[in-house]
Amino acid sequence: MLRLEGVTKRFGGLTALDGVSFAVAPGTVTALIGPNGAGKSTLLDCLFGVQRPDAGSIRLGERELVGLSPDAIARLGLARTFQNLRLAPFETVLDTVLVGLVARQPFSLWAGLLRLPATRHTERAMRLAALQALDRLGLAHKADWPAGVLAYGDKKRLELARAIVAEPQVLVLDEPVAGLNRVETEAVASELRRLRRAGRTVLLVEHDMDLVMRLADTVVVLDGGRRIAQGTPVEVQRNPLVLEAYLGQMEVVA
Amino acid sequence: MNARLVHFVWSHRLGLLVIVAVAMVLIFPLVTNNPYTLELTNRIAIISLAVVGLNLFMGSTGQISLGHAAFLAMGAYGSGVLTVHAGLSPWVALLAAAVLAAFFALVVGVPLLRLSGHALAMATLACNVVVHHVLLQEDQWTGGPSGLAGIPPLSVGGILLDNPVQLHFFVWGVLLLVLFGALNLVRSLPGRGLALLAADEIGAACLGVPVLRVKVALLVLSAVLAAVAGSFFAHTYGYVSPDSFSIFVSTDLAIMVVLGGMGSVWGSVLGAAVIILLPEVSDAAETYKEFVHGGILVAILLFAPQGAMRAIRQGWQLAVWRWRRAHATA
């Protein structure tokens, strides 16, 4: 169970997050939506320790995440994709996915320098896992391409493969289908359905309402740094506050 | 049969490369016994030690250090002062100098590596200037501007390393060992994380790379390698002077890394070799050194920012691809 309570983040005079609370139940897909500037990206940064919230707590099970470094949080079993792609352009696709397994091993430069037979053995097993993850997203045939030359849609799915390869406890996706075509979106959607069937917990930040409505169990709506609604997709769709946030205040025009 | 041979060569390419490299090192002194040539290749090996270390730091953190000549100086002067003034044996002096450099890197690195980009480059440059000044001013120990002479050579198993052939086997042997470790590191799982760290720090952190700890560890590792290179330098020539460790030497080390390719282990040796051999090719390269080295840096950043080694590999892959395409249709 991932639980946020009263998470607040201020940048000078601007309150980006104002006491945001919600919980992500295990084995469900929770969508986080909101207009541009609602605080979604700041919330993810706080969740991963990239930003430190000014107040509030974020708990994974019994563990408090606020104050931990991003790598410590990754080692607790959280994995994410990024809205703006974060890839090393000269690394091959397969090597890029392998980075997703870094958090599953103690980070030891000595082990890397010596690379004893036992290390090589685990590396082989990990390469297999990485290839499987690529295969599920339809990228296995490009495993030896440099990541930098992939098309945008492929890069997006490559990031998803990197996030899922370690089978994380909580998977956080920042706009995974933004800019993807219908076929590519469908590959991501079916992968998300498979993850939910496998009992994984997913927090999905997305503008594609069609995807959100089809996949999400719970929808959390942010606007102006505050949580204005939470519920099932159908409930949220009918919520007047949500409509106002997206469409502007409705006034009677004489 | 031919396909099986190709497969064997390809799947054992690293092992074969190591065998070829070792064979070349073993055969080289038989091909040439010209002491001048050997002195030159030995210098390439010694400087390569420092460049490999600097490349592990720069290529893994994406940060630029313009102060690694300071670590070179700590090795060289550490060895020099401890053998000449304190009368310690060369190996003890080398070890002590390496420990000193590691300690200095740790103390300086923890606060400094919170900086990045130009700020970090300037801070490392400043460290180099400080160390250079200490070498000039503390003349009762360092000999000041006139340098420190009479440093004894190293010896291995009772053999004194005082002629170029013995030194050749020793320094190239050490370099091959270091290359082996460095290649292991970049190919390992932590190495994959380091490649991402160089490209995108936040991305790497969110995927489990402990950023600050790794940066400090790599700075310490590169400092130790630079210090060992500096000690070899001192014990080889028997004489050190502050000019060998000015900020221009630091920029040359960084240029060697960029020329070979940040993150490319073999590129480090290539970069060191090209910069060291340039004056042999043309006197102008020595007279107008700053212009030539600056020009190389600009040219690399403009036309092959991935570095010469990767550019060569990509060119080769492109040629193979074109050849295959031409023969597939024929």
XYZ file of C-alpha atoms in Angstrom:
584
model
C 0.000 0.000 0.000
C 1.392 3.357 -1.083
C -0.107 6.113 1.042
C 0.361 9.875 0.681
C -0.768 12.126 3.491
C -0.821 15.908 3.385
C 2.031 16.172 0.900
C 2.884 19.849 0.456
C 5.555 21.396 -1.736
C 6.202 25.109 -2.167
C 8.524 26.799 -4.639
C 8.963 30.247 -3.125
C 5.492 31.770 -3.107
C 3.998 29.134 -5.380
C 2.313 26.205 -3.682
C 2.749 23.366 -6.174
C 1.214 20.744 -3.886
C -1.191 21.676 -1.138
C -1.807 18.846 1.322
C -2.372 16.076 -1.181
C -3.574 12.780 0.313
C -4.542 9.556 -1.383
C -3.671 5.876 -1.314
C -2.773 3.414 -4.017
C -4.174 -0.009 -3.134
C -2.016 -3.042 -3.941
C -2.868 -4.786 -7.184
C -4.806 -1.869 -8.631
C -4.233 0.730 -11.279
C -4.625 4.243 -9.935
C -4.684 7.060 -12.442
C -3.545 10.544 -11.527
C -5.015 13.178 -13.810
C -5.288 16.926 -13.868
C -4.803 19.907 -16.178
C -1.305 21.131 -17.040
C 0.347 22.693 -14.006
C -1.846 20.770 -11.564
C 1.209 19.399 -9.738
C 1.356 15.867 -11.136
C 5.054 15.952 -12.028
C 5.968 17.620 -8.726
C 4.075 14.857 -6.935
C 6.072 12.173 -8.752
C 9.313 14.015 -7.972
C 8.355 14.042 -4.279
C 7.430 10.366 -4.428
C 10.880 9.473 -5.808
C 12.900 11.762 -3.582
C 13.964 14.025 -6.453
C 12.163 16.836 -4.606
C 11.691 16.872 -0.864
C 8.165 17.792 0.216
C 7.874 20.640 2.758
C 5.288 18.735 4.741
C 3.409 15.468 4.746
C 4.351 11.843 4.578
C 4.624 9.215 1.866
C 4.599 5.631 3.054
C 5.197 2.371 1.250
C 3.836 -0.217 3.653
C 5.378 0.881 6.935
C 8.380 2.617 5.360
C 8.478 6.414 5.272
C 9.840 7.539 1.889
C 10.188 11.256 2.600
C 13.849 12.037 3.229
C 15.177 8.974 1.405
C 17.356 9.421 -1.661
C 15.998 8.415 -5.099
C 18.219 5.346 -5.276
C 17.120 4.147 -1.824
C 13.485 4.522 -2.917
C 14.182 2.575 -6.113
C 15.691 -0.187 -3.982
C 12.447 -0.436 -1.982
C 10.721 -1.616 -5.148
C 9.441 1.519 -6.877
C 10.149 1.952 -10.570
C 9.140 4.692 -12.948
C 9.154 5.986 -16.475
C 9.706 9.635 -17.309
C 7.612 12.147 -19.160
C 10.746 13.498 -20.833
C 12.747 10.478 -21.903
C 15.822 9.734 -19.840
C 17.979 7.395 -21.908
C 21.699 7.071 -22.688
C 21.793 7.493 -26.489
C 24.868 5.336 -27.219
C 23.791 2.377 -25.085
C 22.092 -0.488 -26.880
C 18.406 -1.182 -26.291
C 19.231 -4.354 -24.344
C 21.777 -2.569 -22.135
C 19.241 0.191 -21.502
C 16.742 -2.336 -20.167
C 19.447 -3.920 -17.999
C 19.751 -0.624 -16.114
C 16.265 -1.402 -14.778
C 17.846 -4.269 -12.829
C 20.528 -2.146 -11.160
C 18.285 -1.610 -8.138
C 17.976 -5.390 -7.642
C 21.680 -5.751 -6.802
C 23.926 -4.013 -4.320
C 25.699 -1.271 -6.287
C 29.321 -2.359 -6.109
C 32.088 -0.960 -8.286
C 34.367 -3.753 -7.007
C 32.013 -6.417 -8.337
C 32.085 -4.585 -11.665
C 35.870 -4.285 -11.775
C 36.487 -7.946 -10.949
C 33.399 -9.420 -12.630
C 33.868 -12.852 -11.096
C 32.196 -15.917 -12.657
C 29.261 -15.678 -10.225
C 28.635 -12.084 -11.348
C 28.768 -13.112 -15.004
C 26.265 -15.857 -14.285
C 23.715 -13.465 -12.769
C 24.354 -11.051 -15.640
C 23.376 -13.779 -18.114
C 20.132 -14.442 -16.256
C 19.434 -10.713 -16.227
C 20.030 -10.397 -19.964
C 17.388 -13.066 -20.467
C 14.923 -11.173 -18.260
C 15.693 -7.979 -20.192
C 15.060 -9.701 -23.527
C 11.738 -11.032 -22.243
C 10.683 -7.552 -21.189
C 11.642 -6.223 -24.627
C 9.758 -9.032 -26.298
C 6.561 -8.255 -24.405
C 6.673 -4.705 -25.761
C 7.609 -5.746 -29.282
C 11.157 -4.417 -29.206
C 13.217 -7.624 -29.021
C 14.273 -7.434 -32.675
C 15.917 -4.065 -31.975
C 17.862 -5.280 -28.921
C 21.262 -4.356 -30.352
C 20.279 -0.957 -31.731
C 21.622 2.128 -29.981
C 18.769 3.591 -27.928
C 19.345 7.039 -29.449
C 18.298 6.024 -32.960
C 14.887 4.606 -31.990
C 11.702 6.373 -33.016
C 9.867 8.279 -30.272
C 7.233 5.590 -29.766
C 9.894 2.923 -29.434
C 11.801 5.024 -26.897
C 8.645 5.376 -24.804
C 8.116 1.615 -24.788
C 11.823 1.066 -24.119
C 11.467 3.129 -20.944
C 8.444 1.041 -19.980
C 10.447 -2.160 -20.548
C 13.224 -0.763 -18.333
C 10.700 0.014 -15.592
C 8.968 -3.389 -15.632
C 11.996 -5.658 -16.092
C 12.635 -5.854 -12.353
C 8.943 -6.618 -11.606
C 8.643 -3.646 -9.223
C 6.219 -3.545 -6.315
C 4.885 -0.177 -7.421
C 5.180 0.978 -11.007
C 4.846 4.698 -11.676
C 4.232 5.743 -15.265
C 4.489 9.381 -16.289
C 2.420 9.772 -19.469
C 3.381 6.402 -20.993
C 1.326 6.801 -24.178
C 1.817 10.524 -24.848
C 2.677 10.863 -28.528
C 2.110 7.191 -29.329
C -0.045 5.980 -32.214
C -3.003 3.643 -31.752
C -1.053 0.409 -32.247
C 1.709 1.456 -29.872
C -0.836 2.616 -27.284
C -2.513 -0.779 -27.498
C 0.800 -2.553 -26.786
C 1.259 -0.419 -23.672
C -2.364 -0.975 -22.587
C -2.126 -4.741 -22.891
C 1.129 -4.724 -20.953
C -0.548 -2.697 -18.194
C -3.431 -5.181 -18.100
C -0.926 -8.042 -17.806
C 0.808 -6.236 -14.915
C -2.501 -5.804 -13.105
C -3.379 -9.460 -13.597
C 0.039 -10.299 -12.130
C -0.943 -8.328 -9.027
C 1.356 -5.340 -9.605
C 0.446 -1.903 -8.356
C 0.428 0.869 -10.929
C 0.248 4.633 -10.531
C -0.517 6.115 -13.923
C -0.195 9.773 -14.814
C -1.884 10.223 -18.144
C -3.735 12.692 -20.350
C -5.216 10.002 -22.593
C -8.679 9.779 -21.004
C -9.623 6.802 -23.126
C -6.745 4.789 -21.641
C -7.468 6.037 -18.116
C -11.153 5.118 -18.342
C -10.383 1.645 -19.676
C -7.601 0.707 -17.269
C -7.927 2.602 -14.016
C -9.620 1.201 -10.916
C -9.380 4.539 -9.149
C -8.880 8.014 -10.532
C -7.345 10.855 -8.487
C -7.798 14.358 -9.866
C -5.379 17.157 -9.042
C -5.952 20.826 -9.770
C -3.885 23.765 -8.566
C -1.911 21.484 -6.262
C -4.975 20.110 -4.447
C -6.781 16.806 -4.765
C -10.218 17.828 -5.978
C -11.720 14.413 -6.575
C -11.149 10.702 -6.185
C -13.274 7.764 -7.280
C -13.971 5.285 -10.013
C -13.557 6.542 -13.582
C -17.320 6.912 -14.015
C -17.737 8.875 -10.774
C -14.917 11.214 -11.612
C -16.240 11.839 -15.102
C -19.502 13.126 -13.640
C -17.937 15.196 -10.888
C -18.724 18.892 -11.473
C -15.429 19.999 -9.887
C -13.508 17.889 -12.391
C -15.501 19.234 -15.296
C -14.811 22.745 -14.088
C -11.079 22.093 -13.759
C -10.894 20.812 -17.303
C -13.442 22.996 -19.061
C -13.310 26.186 -17.005
C -15.997 27.562 -14.765
C -19.419 27.317 -16.285
C -21.274 30.564 -16.194
C -24.685 31.407 -17.355
C -24.298 33.423 -20.479
C -27.193 35.715 -20.830
C 32.855 -23.866 -41.735
C 33.545 -20.274 -42.542
C 30.417 -19.214 -40.669
C 31.553 -21.212 -37.626
C 34.916 -19.489 -37.708
C 33.243 -16.084 -37.894
C 30.990 -17.056 -35.003
C 33.959 -18.270 -32.938
C 35.915 -15.071 -33.548
C 32.889 -12.898 -32.787
C 31.818 -14.682 -29.613
C 35.388 -14.677 -28.282
C 36.235 -11.197 -29.489
C 37.204 -9.849 -26.078
C 39.431 -12.804 -25.190
C 41.074 -12.700 -28.614
C 41.617 -8.974 -28.310
C 43.347 -9.502 -24.964
C 45.573 -12.217 -26.466
C 46.481 -9.933 -29.387
C 47.196 -7.032 -27.028
C 49.422 -9.164 -24.790
C 51.224 -10.587 -27.823
C 51.853 -7.077 -29.166
C 53.265 -5.969 -25.824
C 55.543 -9.033 -25.692
C 56.770 -8.690 -29.260
C 57.222 -4.931 -29.426
C 60.716 -4.704 -27.802
C 61.934 -7.360 -30.260
C 60.738 -5.258 -33.184
C 62.395 -2.106 -31.971
C 65.168 -1.706 -29.439
C 65.479 1.997 -30.058
C 65.454 3.467 -26.531
C 63.858 6.669 -27.789
C 60.868 4.831 -29.274
C 60.493 2.693 -26.162
C 60.671 5.756 -23.942
C 57.837 7.229 -25.999
C 55.621 4.128 -25.817
C 56.349 3.793 -22.097
C 55.192 7.368 -21.632
C 51.987 6.521 -23.512
C 51.383 3.602 -21.136
C 52.043 5.680 -18.019
C 49.829 8.571 -19.103
C 47.173 6.092 -20.275
C 46.888 4.830 -16.691
C 45.823 8.300 -15.606
C 43.613 8.809 -18.673
C 41.755 5.513 -18.153
C 41.010 6.596 -14.599
C 39.943 10.079 -15.656
C 37.787 8.549 -18.382
C 36.048 6.284 -15.875
C 35.247 9.426 -13.883
C 34.270 11.682 -16.800
C 32.589 8.977 -18.858
C 30.543 7.703 -15.919
C 29.479 10.925 -14.281
C 29.252 13.151 -17.349
C 31.308 15.695 -15.411
C 34.580 17.298 -16.471
C 37.640 17.436 -14.241
C 40.321 19.970 -15.115
C 42.423 19.109 -12.083
C 43.711 15.588 -12.484
C 47.313 16.756 -12.932
C 47.098 17.515 -9.202
C 46.678 13.790 -8.474
C 49.479 13.030 -10.924
C 51.598 15.508 -8.950
C 50.709 13.887 -5.624
C 51.920 10.548 -6.951
C 55.073 11.950 -8.490
C 56.066 14.261 -5.634
C 54.838 11.800 -3.020
C 57.207 9.219 -4.486
C 59.950 11.798 -4.945
C 59.851 13.398 -1.505
C 59.402 10.122 0.382
C 62.323 8.417 -1.362
C 64.730 11.384 -1.583
C 64.067 13.100 1.762
C 62.648 10.297 3.902
C 64.700 7.490 2.379
C 61.722 5.144 2.005
C 61.792 2.357 -0.566
C 60.117 3.250 -3.897
C 57.228 0.802 -3.468
C 56.375 2.073 -0.001
C 56.569 5.644 -1.323
C 54.288 4.761 -4.253
C 51.722 3.179 -1.951
C 51.840 6.089 0.491
C 51.434 8.595 -2.358
C 48.426 6.674 -3.732
C 46.804 6.617 -0.295
C 47.458 10.354 0.068
C 45.841 11.057 -3.312
C 42.849 8.863 -2.436
C 42.417 10.676 0.865
C 42.686 14.075 -0.825
C 40.136 13.032 -3.480
C 37.753 11.894 -0.746
C 38.072 15.066 1.330
C 37.791 17.363 -1.682
C 35.289 15.221 -3.561
C 32.508 15.068 -0.992
C 31.809 18.816 -1.028
C 32.989 19.477 -4.614
C 30.900 16.803 -6.311
C 27.721 18.518 -5.223
C 28.656 20.906 -8.009
C 28.301 19.992 -11.648
C 29.058 21.290 -15.118
C 31.193 24.412 -15.462
C 31.192 25.065 -11.708
C 32.780 21.675 -11.025
C 35.288 22.110 -13.860
C 36.363 25.461 -12.395
C 36.593 24.044 -8.866
C 38.828 21.185 -10.009
C 40.941 23.689 -11.944
C 41.344 25.684 -8.736
C 42.495 22.561 -6.853
C 45.135 22.048 -9.499
C 46.338 25.655 -9.156
C 46.609 25.257 -5.379
C 48.634 22.057 -5.636
C 50.862 23.604 -8.302
C 51.554 26.547 -6.005
C 52.419 24.266 -3.112
C 54.952 22.514 -5.352
C 56.500 25.876 -6.274
C 56.531 27.386 -2.778
C 57.463 24.484 -0.462
C 60.954 24.379 -1.947
C 62.694 22.811 1.053
C 60.741 19.629 0.198
C 59.885 19.920 -3.480
C 62.895 21.837 -4.768
C 60.611 24.626 -5.931
C 60.696 25.656 -9.605
C 63.948 23.790 -10.233
C 62.366 20.452 -9.375
C 63.377 17.378 -7.422
C 66.139 15.068 -8.684
C 67.663 11.766 -7.624
C 64.495 9.683 -7.351
C 65.474 5.977 -7.429
C 63.871 3.584 -9.936
C 61.369 0.879 -8.950
C 62.453 -2.729 -8.796
C 60.433 -5.903 -9.258
C 61.686 -9.193 -7.830
C 65.227 -7.882 -7.515
C 65.280 -6.535 -11.095
C 65.888 -2.801 -11.177
C 63.529 -1.127 -13.676
C 66.099 1.307 -15.016
C 66.168 0.586 -18.732
C 63.390 1.083 -21.293
C 62.915 -2.613 -22.142
C 62.264 -3.707 -18.553
C 60.094 -0.661 -17.998
C 58.183 -1.517 -21.144
C 57.085 -4.886 -19.815
C 56.283 -3.453 -16.415
C 54.211 -0.378 -17.377
C 52.373 -2.094 -20.233
C 51.668 -5.076 -17.994
C 50.161 -2.796 -15.361
C 48.189 -0.908 -18.024
C 46.724 -4.140 -19.422
C 45.591 -5.145 -15.924
C 43.955 -1.750 -15.424
C 42.304 -1.939 -18.861
C 40.982 -5.380 -17.956
C 39.343 -4.017 -14.802
C 37.997 -0.944 -16.568
C 36.496 -3.004 -19.407
C 34.908 -5.316 -16.839
C 33.409 -2.346 -15.063
C 31.827 -0.700 -18.105
C 30.402 -4.042 -19.250
C 28.985 -5.000 -15.842
C 25.523 -4.195 -14.560
C 26.786 -1.278 -12.409
C 28.582 -0.086 -15.559
C 25.250 0.117 -17.402
C 23.973 2.291 -14.588
C 27.069 4.490 -14.923
C 26.418 4.984 -18.646
C 22.966 6.298 -17.781
C 24.424 8.427 -14.981
C 26.679 10.121 -17.541
C 23.705 10.872 -19.785
C 21.033 11.653 -17.204
C 21.655 11.993 -13.481
C 18.030 12.059 -12.303
C 17.180 9.084 -14.484
C 20.047 7.070 -13.033
C 19.177 8.057 -9.462
C 15.540 6.969 -9.874
C 16.741 3.598 -11.189
C 18.878 2.875 -8.144
C 22.315 4.400 -8.836
C 23.581 6.020 -5.601
C 24.754 9.164 -7.394
C 26.920 11.044 -4.893
C 28.568 7.912 -3.477
C 29.399 6.662 -6.966
C 30.801 10.024 -8.055
C 33.071 10.187 -5.003
C 34.135 6.552 -5.446
C 35.022 7.125 -9.096
C 36.927 10.314 -8.243
C 38.933 8.364 -5.651
C 39.567 5.542 -8.125
C 40.711 7.976 -10.808
C 42.884 9.805 -8.249
C 44.613 6.563 -7.266
C 45.273 5.654 -10.908
C 46.611 9.159 -11.602
C 48.821 8.986 -8.502
C 50.219 5.602 -9.552
C 50.905 7.032 -13.016
C 52.640 10.003 -11.371
C 54.788 7.677 -9.237
C 55.780 5.631 -12.299
C 56.649 8.921 -14.006
C 58.884 9.997 -11.094
C 60.631 6.622 -10.739
C 61.127 6.347 -14.501
C 62.747 9.731 -15.086
C 64.297 10.159 -11.639
C 63.337 13.814 -11.773
C 60.107 15.803 -11.382
C 59.367 19.497 -11.809
C 56.209 21.544 -11.194
C 55.758 22.311 -14.897
C 54.813 18.684 -15.527
C 51.713 19.181 -13.372
C 50.338 22.562 -14.410
C 46.719 23.155 -15.362
C 47.726 22.702 -19.023
C 48.614 19.102 -18.256
C 45.155 18.712 -16.697
C 43.461 20.089 -19.802
C 45.601 17.794 -21.958
C 44.394 14.806 -19.912
C 40.797 15.917 -20.408
C 41.437 16.406 -24.151
C 42.826 12.852 -24.351
C 39.609 11.554 -22.769
C 37.342 13.519 -25.104
C 39.447 12.650 -28.154
C 39.249 8.922 -27.433
C 35.637 9.183 -26.331
C 34.084 9.700 -22.913
C 33.251 6.279 -21.536
C 35.403 4.434 -24.069
C 38.153 2.451 -22.322
C 40.249 1.730 -25.433
C 39.664 5.317 -26.515
C 41.660 6.450 -23.462
C 44.778 4.723 -24.792
C 44.092 6.053 -28.289
C 43.660 9.602 -26.994
C 46.858 9.435 -24.939
C 48.809 7.970 -27.856
C 47.630 10.594 -30.355
C 48.401 13.567 -28.110
C 51.796 12.192 -27.039
C 52.844 11.211 -30.579
C 51.750 14.498 -32.196
C 55.094 16.320 -31.580
C 56.891 13.344 -33.184
C 54.884 13.834 -36.353
C 55.422 17.557 -36.649
C 57.429 20.180 -34.785
C 54.609 22.662 -35.294
C 52.435 20.516 -33.000
C 54.935 21.241 -30.217
C 55.508 24.923 -31.020
C 51.815 25.736 -31.321
C 50.741 23.106 -28.780
C 47.863 25.088 -27.253
C 46.375 25.886 -30.668
C 46.735 22.334 -31.933
C 45.268 20.698 -28.819
C 42.460 23.259 -28.655
C 41.763 22.721 -32.347
C 41.587 18.955 -31.844
C 39.139 19.434 -28.990
C 36.884 21.703 -31.056
C 37.034 19.388 -34.057
C 36.116 16.335 -31.969
C 33.228 18.102 -30.240
C 31.910 19.378 -33.585
C 32.297 16.308 -35.774
C 32.527 13.285 -33.463
C 31.235 14.136 -29.981
C 31.058 10.411 -29.245
C 34.881 10.301 -29.534
C 37.309 8.863 -32.061
C 37.010 5.262 -30.879
C 33.239 5.107 -31.240
C 33.412 7.045 -34.517
C 35.800 4.418 -35.903
C 33.541 1.602 -34.699
C 30.448 3.235 -36.166
C 32.258 3.805 -39.457
C 33.210 0.137 -39.503
C 29.636 -0.970 -38.744
C 28.335 1.292 -41.493
C 30.831 -0.215 -43.948
C 29.791 -3.761 -42.971
C 26.133 -2.841 -43.317
C 26.681 -1.333 -46.778
C 28.689 -4.369 -47.858
C 25.931 -6.698 -46.691
C 23.252 -4.671 -48.450
C 25.237 -4.635 -51.682
C 25.759 -8.408 -51.554
C 22.243 -9.252 -50.448
C 20.711 -7.826 -53.614
C 23.425 -9.172 -55.938
